[in-house]
CSV table of C-alpha atoms and ligand atoms in Angstrom, one decimal:
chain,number,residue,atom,x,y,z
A,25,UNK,CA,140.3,-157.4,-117.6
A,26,UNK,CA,143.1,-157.4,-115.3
A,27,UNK,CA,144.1,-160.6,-113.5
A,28,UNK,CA,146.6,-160.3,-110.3
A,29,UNK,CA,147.6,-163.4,-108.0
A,30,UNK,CA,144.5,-163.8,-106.6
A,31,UNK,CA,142.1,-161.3,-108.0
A,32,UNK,CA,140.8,-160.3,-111.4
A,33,UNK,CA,139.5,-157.2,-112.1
A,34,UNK,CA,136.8,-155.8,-114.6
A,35,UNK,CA,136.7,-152.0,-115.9
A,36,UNK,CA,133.2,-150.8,-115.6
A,37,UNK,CA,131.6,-147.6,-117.3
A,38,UNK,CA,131.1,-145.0,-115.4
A,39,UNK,CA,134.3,-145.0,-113.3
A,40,UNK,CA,133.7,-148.4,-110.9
A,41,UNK,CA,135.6,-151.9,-111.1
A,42,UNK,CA,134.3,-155.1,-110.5
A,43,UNK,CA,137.2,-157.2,-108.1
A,44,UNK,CA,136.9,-161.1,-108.6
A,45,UNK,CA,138.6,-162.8,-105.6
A,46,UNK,CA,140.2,-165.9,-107.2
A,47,UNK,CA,141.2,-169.5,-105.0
A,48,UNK,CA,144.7,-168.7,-105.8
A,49,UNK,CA,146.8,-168.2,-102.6
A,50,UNK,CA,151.1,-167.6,-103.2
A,51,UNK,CA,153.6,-166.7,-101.1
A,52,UNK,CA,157.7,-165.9,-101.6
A,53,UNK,CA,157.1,-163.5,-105.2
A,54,UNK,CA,154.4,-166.4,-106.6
A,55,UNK,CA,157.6,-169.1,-106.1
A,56,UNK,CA,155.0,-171.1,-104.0
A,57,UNK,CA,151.4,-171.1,-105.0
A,58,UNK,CA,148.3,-173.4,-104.6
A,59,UNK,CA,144.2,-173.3,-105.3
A,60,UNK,CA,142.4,-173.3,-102.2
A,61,UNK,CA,138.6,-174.2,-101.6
A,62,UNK,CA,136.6,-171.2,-100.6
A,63,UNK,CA,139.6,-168.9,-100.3
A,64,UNK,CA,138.5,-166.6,-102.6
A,65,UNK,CA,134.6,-166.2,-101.0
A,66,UNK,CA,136.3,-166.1,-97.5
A,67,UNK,CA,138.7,-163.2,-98.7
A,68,UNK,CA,136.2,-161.6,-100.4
A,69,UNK,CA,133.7,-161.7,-97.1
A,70,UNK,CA,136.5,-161.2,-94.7
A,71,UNK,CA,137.6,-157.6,-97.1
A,72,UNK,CA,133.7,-156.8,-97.4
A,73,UNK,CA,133.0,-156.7,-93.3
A,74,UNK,CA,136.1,-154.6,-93.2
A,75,UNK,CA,135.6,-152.1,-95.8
A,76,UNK,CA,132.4,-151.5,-94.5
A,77,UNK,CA,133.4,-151.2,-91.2
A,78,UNK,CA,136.4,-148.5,-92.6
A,79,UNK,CA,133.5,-146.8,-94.5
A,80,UNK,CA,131.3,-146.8,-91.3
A,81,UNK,CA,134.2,-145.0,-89.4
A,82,UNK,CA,135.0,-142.3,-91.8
A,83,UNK,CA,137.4,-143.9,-93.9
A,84,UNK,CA,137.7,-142.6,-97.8
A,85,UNK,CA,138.0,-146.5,-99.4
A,86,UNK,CA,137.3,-147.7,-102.9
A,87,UNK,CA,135.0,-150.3,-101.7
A,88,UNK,CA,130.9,-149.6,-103.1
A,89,UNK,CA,129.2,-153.0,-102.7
A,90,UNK,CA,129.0,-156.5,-102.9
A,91,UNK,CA,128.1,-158.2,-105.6
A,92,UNK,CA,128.0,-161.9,-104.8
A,93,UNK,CA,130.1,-164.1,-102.3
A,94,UNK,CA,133.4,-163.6,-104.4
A,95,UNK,CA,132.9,-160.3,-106.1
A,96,UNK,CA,132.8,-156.3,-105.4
A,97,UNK,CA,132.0,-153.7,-107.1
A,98,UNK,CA,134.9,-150.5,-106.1
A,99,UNK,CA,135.7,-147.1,-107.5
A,100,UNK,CA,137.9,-146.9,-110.3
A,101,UNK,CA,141.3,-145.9,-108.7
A,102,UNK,CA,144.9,-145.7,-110.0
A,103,UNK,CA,146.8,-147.8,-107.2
A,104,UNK,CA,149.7,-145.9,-106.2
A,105,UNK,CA,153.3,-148.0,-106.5
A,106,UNK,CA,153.9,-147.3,-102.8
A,107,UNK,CA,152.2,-149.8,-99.8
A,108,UNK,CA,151.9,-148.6,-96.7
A,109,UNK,CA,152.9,-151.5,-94.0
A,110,UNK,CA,151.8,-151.2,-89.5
A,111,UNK,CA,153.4,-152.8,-87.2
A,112,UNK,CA,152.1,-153.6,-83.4
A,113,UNK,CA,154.1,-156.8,-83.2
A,114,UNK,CA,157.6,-158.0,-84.4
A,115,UNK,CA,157.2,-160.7,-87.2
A,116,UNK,CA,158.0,-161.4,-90.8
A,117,UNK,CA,160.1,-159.3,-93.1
A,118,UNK,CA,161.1,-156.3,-90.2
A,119,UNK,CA,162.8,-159.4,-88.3
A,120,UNK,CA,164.3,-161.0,-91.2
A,121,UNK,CA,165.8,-158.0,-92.1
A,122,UNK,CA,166.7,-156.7,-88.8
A,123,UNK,CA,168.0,-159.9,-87.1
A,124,UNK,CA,164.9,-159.2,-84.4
A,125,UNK,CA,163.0,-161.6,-82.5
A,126,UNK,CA,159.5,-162.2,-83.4
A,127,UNK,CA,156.4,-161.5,-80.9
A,128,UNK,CA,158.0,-157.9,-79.4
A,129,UNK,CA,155.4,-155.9,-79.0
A,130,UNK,CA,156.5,-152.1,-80.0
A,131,UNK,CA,156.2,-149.0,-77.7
A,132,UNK,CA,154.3,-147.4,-80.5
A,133,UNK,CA,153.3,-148.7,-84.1
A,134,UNK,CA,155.9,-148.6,-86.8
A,135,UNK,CA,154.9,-147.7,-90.1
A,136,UNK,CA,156.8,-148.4,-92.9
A,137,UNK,CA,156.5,-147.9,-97.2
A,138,UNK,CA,157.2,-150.4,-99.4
A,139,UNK,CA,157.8,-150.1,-103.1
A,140,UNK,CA,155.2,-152.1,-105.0
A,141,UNK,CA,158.1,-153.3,-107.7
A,142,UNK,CA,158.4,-157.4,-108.0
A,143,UNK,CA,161.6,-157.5,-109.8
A,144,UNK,CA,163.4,-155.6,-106.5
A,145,UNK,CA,161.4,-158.1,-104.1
A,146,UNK,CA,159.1,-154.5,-103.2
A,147,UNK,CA,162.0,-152.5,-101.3
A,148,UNK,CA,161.5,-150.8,-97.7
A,149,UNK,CA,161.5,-147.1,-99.1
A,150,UNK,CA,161.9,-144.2,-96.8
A,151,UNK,CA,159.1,-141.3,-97.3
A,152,UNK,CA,161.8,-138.7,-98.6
A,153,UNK,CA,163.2,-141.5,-101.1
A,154,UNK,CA,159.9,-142.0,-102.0
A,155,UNK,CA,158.9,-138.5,-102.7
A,156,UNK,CA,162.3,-138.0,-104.5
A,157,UNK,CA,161.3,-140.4,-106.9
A,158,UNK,CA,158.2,-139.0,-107.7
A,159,UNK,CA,156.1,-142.7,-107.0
A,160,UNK,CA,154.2,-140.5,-104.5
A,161,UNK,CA,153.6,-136.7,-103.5
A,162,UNK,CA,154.5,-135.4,-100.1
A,163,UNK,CA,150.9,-134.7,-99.3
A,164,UNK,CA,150.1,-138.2,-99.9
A,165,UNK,CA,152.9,-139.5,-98.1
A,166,UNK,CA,151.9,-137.5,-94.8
A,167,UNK,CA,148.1,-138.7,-95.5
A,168,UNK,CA,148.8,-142.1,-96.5
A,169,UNK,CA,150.8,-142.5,-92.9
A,170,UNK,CA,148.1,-141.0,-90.8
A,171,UNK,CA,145.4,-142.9,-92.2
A,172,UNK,CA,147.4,-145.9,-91.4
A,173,UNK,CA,147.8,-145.1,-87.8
A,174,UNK,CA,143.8,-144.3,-87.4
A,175,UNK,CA,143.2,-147.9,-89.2
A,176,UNK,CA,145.6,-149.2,-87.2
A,177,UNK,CA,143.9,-148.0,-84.0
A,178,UNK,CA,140.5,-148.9,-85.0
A,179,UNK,CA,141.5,-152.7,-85.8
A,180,UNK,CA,143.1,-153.3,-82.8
A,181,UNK,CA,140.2,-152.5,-81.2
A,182,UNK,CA,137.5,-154.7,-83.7
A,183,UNK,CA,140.2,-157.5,-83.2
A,184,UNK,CA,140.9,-157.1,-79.5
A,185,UNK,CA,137.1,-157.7,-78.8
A,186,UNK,CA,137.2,-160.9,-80.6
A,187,UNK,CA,140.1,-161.9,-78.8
A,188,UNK,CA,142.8,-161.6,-81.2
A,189,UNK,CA,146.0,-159.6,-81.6
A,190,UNK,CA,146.6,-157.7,-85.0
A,191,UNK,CA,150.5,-158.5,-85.5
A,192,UNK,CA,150.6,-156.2,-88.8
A,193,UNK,CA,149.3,-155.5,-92.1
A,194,UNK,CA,149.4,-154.2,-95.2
A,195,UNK,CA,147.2,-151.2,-96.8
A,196,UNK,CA,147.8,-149.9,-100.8
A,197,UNK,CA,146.0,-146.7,-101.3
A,198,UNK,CA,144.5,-145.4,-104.3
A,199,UNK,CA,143.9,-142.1,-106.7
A,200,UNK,CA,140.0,-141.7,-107.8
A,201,UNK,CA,139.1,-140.7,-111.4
A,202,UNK,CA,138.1,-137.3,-108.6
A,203,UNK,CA,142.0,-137.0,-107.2
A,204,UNK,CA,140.8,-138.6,-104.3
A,205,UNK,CA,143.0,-141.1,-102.2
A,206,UNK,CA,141.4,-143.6,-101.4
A,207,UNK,CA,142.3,-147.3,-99.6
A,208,UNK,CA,142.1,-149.7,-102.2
A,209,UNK,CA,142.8,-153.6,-103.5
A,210,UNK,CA,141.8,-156.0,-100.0
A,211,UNK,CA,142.1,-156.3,-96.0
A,212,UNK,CA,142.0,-160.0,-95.3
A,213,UNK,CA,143.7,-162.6,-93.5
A,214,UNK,CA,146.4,-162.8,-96.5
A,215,UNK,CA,147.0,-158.9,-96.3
A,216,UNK,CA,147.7,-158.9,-92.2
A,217,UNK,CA,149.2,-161.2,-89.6
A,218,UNK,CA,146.4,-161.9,-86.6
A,219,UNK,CA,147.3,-164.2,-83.6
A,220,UNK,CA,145.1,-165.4,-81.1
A,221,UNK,CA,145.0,-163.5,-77.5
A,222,UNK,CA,145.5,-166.4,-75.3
A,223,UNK,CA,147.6,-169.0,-77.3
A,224,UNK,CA,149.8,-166.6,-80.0
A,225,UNK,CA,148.1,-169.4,-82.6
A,226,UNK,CA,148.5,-167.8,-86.4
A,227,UNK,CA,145.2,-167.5,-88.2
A,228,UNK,CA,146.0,-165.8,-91.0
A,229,UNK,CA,148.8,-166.2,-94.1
A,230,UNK,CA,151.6,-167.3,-92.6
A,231,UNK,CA,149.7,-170.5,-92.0
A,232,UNK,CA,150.1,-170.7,-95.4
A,233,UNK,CA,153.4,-169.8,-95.5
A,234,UNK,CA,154.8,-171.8,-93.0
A,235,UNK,CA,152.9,-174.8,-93.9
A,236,UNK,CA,151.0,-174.9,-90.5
A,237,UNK,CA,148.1,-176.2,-92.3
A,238,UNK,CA,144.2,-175.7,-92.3
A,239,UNK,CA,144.4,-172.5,-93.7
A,240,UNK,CA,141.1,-171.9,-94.8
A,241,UNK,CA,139.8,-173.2,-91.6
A,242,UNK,CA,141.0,-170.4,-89.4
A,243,UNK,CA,140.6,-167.7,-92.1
A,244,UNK,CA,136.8,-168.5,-91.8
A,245,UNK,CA,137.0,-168.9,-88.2
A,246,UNK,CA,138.0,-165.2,-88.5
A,247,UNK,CA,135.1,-164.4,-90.6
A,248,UNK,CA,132.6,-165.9,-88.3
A,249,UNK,CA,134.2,-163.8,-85.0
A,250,UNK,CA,134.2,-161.0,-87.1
A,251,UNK,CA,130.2,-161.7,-88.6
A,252,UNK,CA,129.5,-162.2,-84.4
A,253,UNK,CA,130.2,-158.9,-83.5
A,254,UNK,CA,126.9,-157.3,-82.4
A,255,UNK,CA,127.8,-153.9,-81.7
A,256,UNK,CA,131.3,-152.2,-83.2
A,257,UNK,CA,133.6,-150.5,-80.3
A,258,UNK,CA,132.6,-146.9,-79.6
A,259,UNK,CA,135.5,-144.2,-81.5
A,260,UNK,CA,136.3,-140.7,-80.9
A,261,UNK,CA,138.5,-139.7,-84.3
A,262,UNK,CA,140.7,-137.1,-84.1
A,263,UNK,CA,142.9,-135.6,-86.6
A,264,UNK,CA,144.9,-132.4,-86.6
A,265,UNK,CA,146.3,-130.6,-88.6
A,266,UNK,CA,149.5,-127.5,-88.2
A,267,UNK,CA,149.1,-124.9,-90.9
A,268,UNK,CA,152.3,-122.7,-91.2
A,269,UNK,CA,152.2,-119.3,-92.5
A,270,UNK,CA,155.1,-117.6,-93.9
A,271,UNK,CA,155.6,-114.4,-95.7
A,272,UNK,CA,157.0,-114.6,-99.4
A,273,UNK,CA,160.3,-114.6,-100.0
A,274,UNK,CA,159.3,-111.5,-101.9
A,275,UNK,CA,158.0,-109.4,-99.2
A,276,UNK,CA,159.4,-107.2,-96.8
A,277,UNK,CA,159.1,-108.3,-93.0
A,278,UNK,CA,159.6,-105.0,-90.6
A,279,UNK,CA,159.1,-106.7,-87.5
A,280,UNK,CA,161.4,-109.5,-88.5
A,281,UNK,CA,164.0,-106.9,-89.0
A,282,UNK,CA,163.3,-105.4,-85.6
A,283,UNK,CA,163.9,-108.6,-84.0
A,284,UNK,CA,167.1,-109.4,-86.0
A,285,UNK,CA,168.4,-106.2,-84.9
A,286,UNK,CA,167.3,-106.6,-81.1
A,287,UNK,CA,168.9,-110.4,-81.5
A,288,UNK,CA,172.1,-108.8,-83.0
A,289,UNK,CA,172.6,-106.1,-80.3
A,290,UNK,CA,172.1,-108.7,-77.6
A,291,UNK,CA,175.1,-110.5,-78.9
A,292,UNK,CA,173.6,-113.7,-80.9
A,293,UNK,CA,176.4,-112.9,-84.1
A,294,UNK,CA,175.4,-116.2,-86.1
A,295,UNK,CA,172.1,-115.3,-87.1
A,296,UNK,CA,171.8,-114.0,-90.3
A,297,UNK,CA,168.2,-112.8,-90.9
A,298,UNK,CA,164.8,-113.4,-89.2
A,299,UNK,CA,161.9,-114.1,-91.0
A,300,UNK,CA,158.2,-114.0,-88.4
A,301,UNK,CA,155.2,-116.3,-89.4
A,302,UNK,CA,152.2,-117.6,-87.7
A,303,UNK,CA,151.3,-120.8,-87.0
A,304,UNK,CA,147.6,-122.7,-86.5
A,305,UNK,CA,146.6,-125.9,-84.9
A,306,UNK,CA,143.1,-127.6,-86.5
A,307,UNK,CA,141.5,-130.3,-84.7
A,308,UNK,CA,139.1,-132.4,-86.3
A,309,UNK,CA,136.4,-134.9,-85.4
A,310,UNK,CA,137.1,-137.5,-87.4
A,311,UNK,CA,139.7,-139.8,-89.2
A,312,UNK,CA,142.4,-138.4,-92.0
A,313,UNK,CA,140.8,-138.5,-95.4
A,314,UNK,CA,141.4,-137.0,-98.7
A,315,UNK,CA,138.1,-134.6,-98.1
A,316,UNK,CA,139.8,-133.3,-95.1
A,317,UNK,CA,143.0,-132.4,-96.6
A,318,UNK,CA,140.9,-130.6,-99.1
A,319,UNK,CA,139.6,-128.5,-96.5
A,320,UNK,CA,142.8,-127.9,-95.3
A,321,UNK,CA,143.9,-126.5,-98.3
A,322,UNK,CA,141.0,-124.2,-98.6
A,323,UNK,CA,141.0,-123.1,-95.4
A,324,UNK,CA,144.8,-122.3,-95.4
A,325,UNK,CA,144.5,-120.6,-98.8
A,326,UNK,CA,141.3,-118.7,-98.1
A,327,UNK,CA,141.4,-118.1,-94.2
A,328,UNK,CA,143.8,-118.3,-92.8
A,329,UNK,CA,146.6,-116.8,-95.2
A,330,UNK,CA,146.7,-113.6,-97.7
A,331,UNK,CA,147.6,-115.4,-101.1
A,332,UNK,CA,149.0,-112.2,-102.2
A,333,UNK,CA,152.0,-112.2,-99.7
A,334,UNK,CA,151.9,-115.3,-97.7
A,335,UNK,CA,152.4,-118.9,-98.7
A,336,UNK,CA,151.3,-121.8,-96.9
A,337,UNK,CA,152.2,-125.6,-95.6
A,338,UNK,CA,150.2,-127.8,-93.2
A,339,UNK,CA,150.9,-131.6,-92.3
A,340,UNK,CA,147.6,-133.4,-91.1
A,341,UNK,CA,148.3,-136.3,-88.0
A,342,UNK,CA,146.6,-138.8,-86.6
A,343,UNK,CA,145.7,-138.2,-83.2
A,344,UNK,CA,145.8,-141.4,-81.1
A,345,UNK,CA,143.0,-141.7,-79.3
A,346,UNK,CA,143.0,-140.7,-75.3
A,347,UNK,CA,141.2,-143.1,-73.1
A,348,UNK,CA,139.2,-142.3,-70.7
A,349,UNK,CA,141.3,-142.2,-67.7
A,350,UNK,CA,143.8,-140.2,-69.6
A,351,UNK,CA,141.0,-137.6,-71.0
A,352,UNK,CA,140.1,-137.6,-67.0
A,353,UNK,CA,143.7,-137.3,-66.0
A,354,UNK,CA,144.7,-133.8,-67.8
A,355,UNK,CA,141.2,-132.6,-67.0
B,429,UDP,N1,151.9,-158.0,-96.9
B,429,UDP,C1,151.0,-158.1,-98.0
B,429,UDP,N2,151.5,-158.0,-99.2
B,429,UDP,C2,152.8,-157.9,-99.5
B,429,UDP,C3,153.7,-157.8,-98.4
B,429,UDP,C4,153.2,-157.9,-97.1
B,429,UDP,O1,149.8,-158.2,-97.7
B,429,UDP,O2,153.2,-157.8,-100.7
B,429,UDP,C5,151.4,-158.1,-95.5
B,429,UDP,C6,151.8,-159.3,-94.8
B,429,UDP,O3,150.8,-160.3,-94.9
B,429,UDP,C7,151.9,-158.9,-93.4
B,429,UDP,C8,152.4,-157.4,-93.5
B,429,UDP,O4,152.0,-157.0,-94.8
B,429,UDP,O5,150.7,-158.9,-92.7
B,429,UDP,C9,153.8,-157.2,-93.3
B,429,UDP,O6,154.5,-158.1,-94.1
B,429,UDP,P1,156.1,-158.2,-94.0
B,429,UDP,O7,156.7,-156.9,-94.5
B,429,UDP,O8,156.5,-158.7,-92.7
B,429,UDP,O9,156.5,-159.2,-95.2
B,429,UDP,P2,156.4,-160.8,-95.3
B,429,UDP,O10,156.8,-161.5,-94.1
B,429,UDP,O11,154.9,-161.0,-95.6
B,429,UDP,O12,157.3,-161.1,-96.5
């Protein structure tokens, strides 16, 4: 067994865990902790309605079942040393280390990577840095930020119907026993900052963290808005995805020549050699996800390119969702 700072967790057979949500709450690195009544069952609940809800839209997550009111049963997954933090709202570590005022709303989601590494206070790490150190591939750090963005999108949606803002939050991602990535560990009131619509009151860890009190109270006042909902918001997922073709270093390219030479006689003198591709834009119906990038790959490899003189690349997006009026608007 495995015990974190607020959850333990069991090794099954046959590739599943079994995740104990423990009282414990800590804040500051584990310098200030405490037991709280019911925390664990609320967290556990709280993470259960949301996986399930991820699960119902698409989503690739570790989460299988629950077992009892403070335990889950999940895929076995290797966490990845990267988290993935999104931001709608200013607060909490991006103004402390910015000097910024809390409570801006941003023009467009920020996401940002943290290392998960205790003794550097988990670092802000850029994607390249990242990659560079080998903690994650480039595939995954393309995929781990669109998959944030369509979580992100789908939340504020759950949360705006229950009247609540979703400030931020925090998503860790995880490598099935399969090569799958899938989003792991919790989503609860200690993993993201919510704030009520009407009043900006904090209902989730920062209570905790800023001593505001009754911290269990409003993290199972979440629960119950979130249990209440009858039916969950219509979503039309896209994702798409830009496959780039390119011949092999290895092999000739006539027309490429052609238009070199055409460029050169027309006077452009800094261009040194011209190399032609192709390019394809995939749309898909539904949220990033390991199983898509897979398809990607086979379709680039098997389609849409000649393996024997072409290589590949593709980068797979989130697409925000158009509303209505906008759909309406470029019709
Ligand atoms: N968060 C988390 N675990 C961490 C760090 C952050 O769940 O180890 C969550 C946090 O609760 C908030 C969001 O991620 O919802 C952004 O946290 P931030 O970077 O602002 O850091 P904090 O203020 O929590 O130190």
């Amino acid at each position: 067994m495995w015990s974190g700072k607020a959850k333990d967790v069991l090794v099954l057979e046959n590739e599943k865990v079994q995740i104990n949500f423990r009282d414990s709450i800590s804040a500051f690195d584990g310098v200030k902790k405490e037991e709280l009544v019911d925390k664990g069952k609320t967290n556990c609940l709280t993470s259960v309605k949301l996986f399930e809800l991820l699960n119902n839209y698409g989503f690739e997550t570790h989460f299988i079942s629950q077992i009892n009111d403070t335990q889950i049963l999940c895929e076995y997954v290797e966490i990845l040393p990267v988290e993935v933090v999104c931001r709608n709202i200013s607060a909490g570590s991006f103004c402390r280390r910015y000097g910024y005022e809390e409570g801006l709303v941003f023009d467009q989601p920020l996401v940002e990577f943290f290392v998960k590494d205790d003794a550097h206070h988990d670092p802000l790490i850029t994607q390249a840095v990242a990659v560079q150190m080998k903690l994650i591939s480039k595939m995954d750090a393309i995929l781990m930020e669109a998959i944030t963005r369509a979580v992100n999108e789908i939340l504020v949606k759950v949360f705006g119907l229950i009247s609540l803002q979703l400030v931020d939050f925090k998503l860790e991602f995880g490598r099935s026993k399969s090569g799958q990535l899938l989003l792991a560990d919790e989503i609860s009131l200690d993993t993201m900052r919510l704030w009520e619509k009407k009043t900006g009151e904090k209902k989730d860890k920062d209570r905790y963290r800023q001593d505001l009190g009754d911290v269990i109270v409003h993290y199972k006042n979440i629960l119950d808005r979130l249990s209440n909902i009858k039916k969950l918001p219509d979503y039309n997922p896209i994702s798409t995805a830009r496959v780039i073709i390119k011949l092999k270093k290895s092999v000739l390219d006539p027309a490429g020549e052609v238009t070199f030479r055409s460029l050169s006689r027309k006077g452009y003198q800094n261009i040194d050699n011209v190399r032609l591709g192709k390019s394809a834009e995939i749309i898909f119906n539904a949220v990033p996800t390991s199983t898509i990038q897979l398809e990607l790959e086979a379709i680039s490899e098997k389609i849409l390119s000649n393996p024997l003189i072409e290589d590949f690349e593709f980068k797979i997006q989130h697409h925000p969702e158009k509303s209505v009026e906008q759909q309406s608007l470029e019709e």
